[in-house]
Amino acid sequence: MLRYFGQPKFKVTDADKLPISYEFLIRERENADERWHLPEDFNALTPAIIEPLLNATIATLPAHIKHISFNLELTQFVDPTYAEMVARIQQQTDVHVITEVTERQDFHVTTTQFMEAAADFYARNLAVALDDIGLDGNSLARLYTVLPSIEGFKYPLQNLRPFSDFGRISTAIKYWAGVASHNNKLFAVEGIETKDELDNLRALYPYAYVQGYYLGKPELLPLPDDPEYQVLQAIKAKQIRCAAQKEADYWTHNRAL
């Protein structure tokens, strides 16, 4: 059984509100008694496997989720059948679907193939982002080969740990934020684990998107026939009610001042 887990994403200025996005992370298990784990081979996940699962999962999302992202390996990304798949999915939903290309290297894929694939997604009006920018294959050189064709990229704080304070990593974040800003691309930061990290990002990069364990761990996004579905739907409904009440209390308080 394959299912997506969703890790919430936020605009950094609205990180105390409901998430506007999920990153979809695929997991598998053989039966209900087994723990969810990573697939053994991501490249074995064909469009025939991914498409119905993505469509079904997107259909369960609450109204406040406006965007989702999911990962493709490099060899999948350059295979035009995956672009065709994403185009079909996007045609069926108002949720903005972003394809994140993972940082893993594959020396069988040429730079030309990568550029042509990015251009193909762009021509189809499909959003692409580079995951874990600055790591492994997703280098600055790779970024600039496809920069005109992509929507943005994500910077991974978790891969810089351990660090004692935000100042030790601020130069690197500033560099990549500058690349994004200069080229009018979306900039996301993942791996946020403390309030200090969030507060610094909010102050310095108010246009950024953020995700991390401090903001929310990946959670199962079950399908309607799954036993977990009704339970999680009730939990989410309660979270939405609590968030709405919190916002109403805020405005009531401010009107009284």
Coordinates of C-alpha atoms in Angstrom, one line a residue:
M1 CA 0.0 0.0 0.0
L2 CA 1.3 3.4 -1.0
R3 CA 0.1 6.7 0.6
Y4 CA 1.2 10.2 0.8
F5 CA 2.2 11.9 4.0
G6 CA 1.8 15.7 4.1
Q7 CA 4.2 18.1 5.8
P8 CA 2.5 21.6 6.2
K9 CA 4.0 24.7 4.6
F10 CA 3.3 28.3 5.5
K11 CA 4.1 31.8 4.4
V12 CA 6.6 32.8 7.0
T13 CA 4.4 35.8 8.0
D14 CA 1.4 33.5 8.6
A15 CA 3.1 30.6 10.3
D16 CA 0.7 30.8 13.2
K17 CA -2.3 30.2 11.0
L18 CA -3.5 27.2 9.0
P19 CA -1.0 25.9 6.4
I20 CA -1.6 26.9 2.8
S21 CA 0.4 24.0 1.3
Y22 CA 1.6 20.4 1.9
E23 CA 4.7 18.7 0.6
F24 CA 3.6 15.2 -0.3
L25 CA 6.0 12.5 0.8
I26 CA 5.3 9.0 -0.4
R27 CA 5.5 6.1 2.0
E28 CA 4.6 2.4 1.8
R29 CA 3.7 -0.6 4.0
E30 CA 2.5 -4.1 3.4
N31 CA -0.2 -4.3 6.1
A32 CA -1.8 -2.3 8.9
D33 CA 0.6 -3.8 11.5
E34 CA 3.7 -2.6 9.6
R35 CA 5.3 0.8 10.0
W36 CA 5.3 3.2 7.1
H37 CA 8.7 3.4 5.3
L38 CA 10.3 4.8 2.3
P39 CA 9.9 2.9 -1.0
E40 CA 12.9 0.9 -1.9
D41 CA 13.1 2.4 -5.4
F42 CA 11.5 5.8 -6.1
N43 CA 12.2 5.4 -9.8
A44 CA 9.9 2.3 -9.8
L45 CA 7.0 4.7 -9.2
T46 CA 5.5 5.0 -12.6
P47 CA 2.9 7.5 -13.8
A48 CA 0.3 4.7 -13.6
I49 CA 1.1 4.3 -9.9
I50 CA 1.5 8.0 -9.0
E51 CA -1.4 9.6 -10.9
P52 CA -4.4 7.9 -9.2
L53 CA -2.8 8.3 -5.8
L54 CA -2.1 12.0 -6.3
N55 CA -5.6 12.6 -7.7
A56 CA -7.3 10.8 -4.8
T57 CA -5.2 12.5 -2.2
I58 CA -5.7 16.0 -3.6
A59 CA -9.4 15.3 -3.6
T60 CA -9.4 14.9 0.2
L61 CA -7.6 18.1 1.0
P62 CA -9.3 20.8 3.1
A63 CA -10.1 24.2 1.4
H64 CA -7.3 26.1 3.1
I65 CA -4.7 24.0 1.2
K66 CA -4.0 26.0 -2.0
H67 CA -0.8 24.3 -3.1
I68 CA 0.9 20.9 -3.0
S69 CA 4.3 19.7 -4.0
F70 CA 5.5 16.2 -4.7
N71 CA 8.9 14.8 -5.6
L72 CA 10.3 13.3 -8.8
E73 CA 13.7 11.8 -9.2
L74 CA 15.8 13.2 -12.1
T75 CA 15.2 10.3 -14.4
Q76 CA 11.5 10.6 -13.8
F77 CA 11.5 14.3 -14.4
V78 CA 13.2 14.0 -17.8
D79 CA 10.7 11.3 -19.0
P80 CA 7.9 13.2 -20.8
T81 CA 5.3 10.7 -19.6
Y82 CA 5.6 12.3 -16.1
A83 CA 5.0 15.8 -17.5
E84 CA 2.0 14.5 -19.3
M85 CA 0.8 12.9 -16.0
V86 CA 1.2 16.2 -14.0
A87 CA -0.6 18.1 -16.8
R88 CA -3.6 15.7 -16.5
I89 CA -3.6 16.1 -12.7
Q90 CA -3.4 19.9 -12.8
Q91 CA -6.3 20.0 -15.3
Q92 CA -8.5 18.3 -12.7
T93 CA -7.9 20.5 -9.7
D94 CA -7.6 24.1 -8.7
V95 CA -4.9 23.2 -6.2
H96 CA -1.6 24.5 -7.5
V97 CA 0.6 21.4 -8.2
I98 CA 4.4 21.9 -7.9
T99 CA 6.9 19.2 -9.0
E100 CA 10.0 19.2 -6.9
V101 CA 13.1 17.7 -8.5
T102 CA 15.2 15.9 -5.9
E103 CA 18.8 16.7 -5.3
R104 CA 20.0 13.1 -6.0
Q105 CA 22.5 12.8 -8.9
D106 CA 22.0 10.6 -11.9
F107 CA 24.9 10.6 -14.3
H108 CA 22.8 9.0 -17.0
V109 CA 20.8 12.2 -17.4
T110 CA 22.5 15.0 -19.4
T111 CA 22.3 18.7 -18.8
T112 CA 20.5 19.0 -22.1
Q113 CA 17.8 16.5 -21.1
F114 CA 17.3 18.3 -17.8
M115 CA 16.9 21.7 -19.6
E116 CA 14.5 20.3 -22.2
A117 CA 12.4 18.7 -19.5
A118 CA 12.2 21.9 -17.5
A119 CA 11.2 23.8 -20.6
D120 CA 8.6 21.2 -21.4
F121 CA 7.0 21.6 -17.9
Y122 CA 7.1 25.4 -18.4
A123 CA 5.5 25.2 -21.8
R124 CA 2.7 23.2 -20.3
N125 CA 2.3 25.9 -17.6
L126 CA 3.4 23.4 -14.9
A127 CA 5.3 24.6 -11.8
V128 CA 8.7 23.1 -11.0
A129 CA 11.0 23.7 -8.0
L130 CA 14.4 22.4 -7.1
D131 CA 14.5 20.6 -3.7
D132 CA 17.5 20.9 -1.3
I133 CA 19.3 23.6 -3.3
G134 CA 23.0 23.6 -2.9
L135 CA 23.2 19.9 -2.1
D136 CA 24.4 17.1 -4.3
G137 CA 23.0 17.5 -7.8
N138 CA 21.0 20.6 -7.2
S139 CA 24.0 22.9 -7.4
L140 CA 24.1 26.6 -8.4
A141 CA 25.2 25.5 -11.9
R142 CA 22.2 23.2 -12.3
L143 CA 19.9 25.9 -11.0
Y144 CA 21.0 28.4 -13.6
T145 CA 20.6 25.9 -16.5
V146 CA 16.8 25.8 -15.8
L147 CA 16.2 29.2 -14.0
P148 CA 13.9 30.6 -16.6
S149 CA 11.7 27.5 -16.5
I150 CA 11.2 27.0 -12.7
E151 CA 9.0 28.6 -10.1
G152 CA 11.6 28.5 -7.2
F153 CA 13.7 26.4 -4.9
K154 CA 14.0 25.2 -1.4
Y155 CA 16.9 25.6 1.1
P156 CA 17.5 22.8 3.6
L157 CA 18.3 23.9 7.1
Q158 CA 18.3 20.3 8.3
N159 CA 21.4 19.5 6.3
L160 CA 23.4 22.2 8.1
R161 CA 22.9 20.8 11.6
P162 CA 24.3 20.9 14.1
F163 CA 24.6 24.7 14.5
S164 CA 24.6 26.6 17.7
D165 CA 22.7 29.7 16.6
F166 CA 21.1 31.2 13.5
G167 CA 24.0 33.6 12.9
R168 CA 26.2 30.7 11.9
I169 CA 24.1 29.8 8.9
S170 CA 22.7 33.3 8.1
T171 CA 25.3 33.9 5.4
A172 CA 24.3 30.8 3.4
I173 CA 20.6 31.6 3.7
K174 CA 21.2 35.2 2.7
Y175 CA 23.0 34.1 -0.4
W176 CA 20.3 31.7 -1.7
A177 CA 17.5 34.2 -0.7
G178 CA 19.3 36.8 -2.8
V179 CA 19.5 34.5 -5.8
A180 CA 15.7 33.9 -5.5
S181 CA 14.9 37.6 -5.0
H182 CA 17.2 38.8 -7.8
N183 CA 15.6 36.3 -10.2
N184 CA 12.0 36.8 -9.0
K185 CA 11.7 33.1 -7.8
L186 CA 9.9 31.7 -4.9
F187 CA 12.1 30.9 -1.9
A188 CA 11.3 28.2 0.7
V189 CA 13.2 27.1 3.7
E190 CA 12.7 23.7 5.2
G191 CA 14.0 22.0 8.4
I192 CA 12.9 24.7 10.8
E193 CA 13.1 23.2 14.4
T194 CA 13.0 26.2 16.7
K195 CA 11.1 29.4 17.4
D196 CA 14.4 31.4 17.0
E197 CA 14.9 30.1 13.5
L198 CA 11.3 31.0 12.5
D199 CA 11.5 34.5 14.1
N200 CA 14.8 35.2 12.2
L201 CA 13.4 34.1 8.9
R202 CA 10.2 36.1 9.4
A203 CA 12.2 39.2 10.2
L204 CA 14.7 38.8 7.4
Y205 CA 12.8 37.1 4.6
P206 CA 9.1 38.0 4.9
Y207 CA 8.4 36.7 1.4
A208 CA 9.7 33.1 2.2
Y209 CA 7.7 29.9 2.6
V210 CA 8.7 27.7 5.5
Q211 CA 8.3 24.1 6.8
G212 CA 9.8 22.0 9.5
Y213 CA 9.2 19.9 12.6
Y214 CA 8.7 23.1 14.6
L215 CA 5.7 24.0 12.4
G216 CA 4.4 20.5 11.7
K217 CA 5.7 16.9 11.1
P218 CA 4.6 14.9 8.1
E219 CA 1.2 13.3 8.8
L220 CA -0.7 10.6 7.0
L221 CA -3.1 11.8 4.3
P222 CA -5.5 8.8 4.2
L223 CA -8.0 8.1 1.5
P224 CA -11.7 7.7 2.3
D225 CA -11.6 3.9 2.5
D226 CA -8.7 3.9 5.0
P227 CA -9.6 3.2 8.6
E228 CA -7.6 6.3 9.7
Y229 CA -9.6 8.7 7.4
Q230 CA -12.6 9.5 9.7
V231 CA -10.3 9.9 12.8
L232 CA -8.0 12.4 11.0
Q233 CA -10.9 14.3 9.5
A234 CA -12.3 14.9 12.9
I235 CA -9.0 16.1 14.2
K236 CA -8.5 18.5 11.3
A237 CA -12.0 19.8 11.7
K238 CA -11.2 20.6 15.3
Q239 CA -8.0 22.3 14.3
I240 CA -9.8 24.5 11.8
R241 CA -12.4 25.5 14.4
C242 CA -9.7 26.4 16.9
A243 CA -7.8 28.5 14.4
A244 CA -11.0 30.3 13.3
Q245 CA -11.9 31.0 17.0
K246 CA -8.4 32.3 17.6
E247 CA -8.6 34.7 14.7
A248 CA -12.1 35.8 15.8
D249 CA -10.8 36.5 19.3
Y250 CA -7.9 38.5 17.9
W251 CA -10.2 40.8 15.9
T252 CA -12.7 41.1 18.8
H253 CA -9.9 42.1 21.1
N254 CA -8.4 44.7 18.6
R255 CA -11.8 46.3 17.9
A256 CA -12.2 46.8 21.6
L257 CA -9.0 48.7 21.9

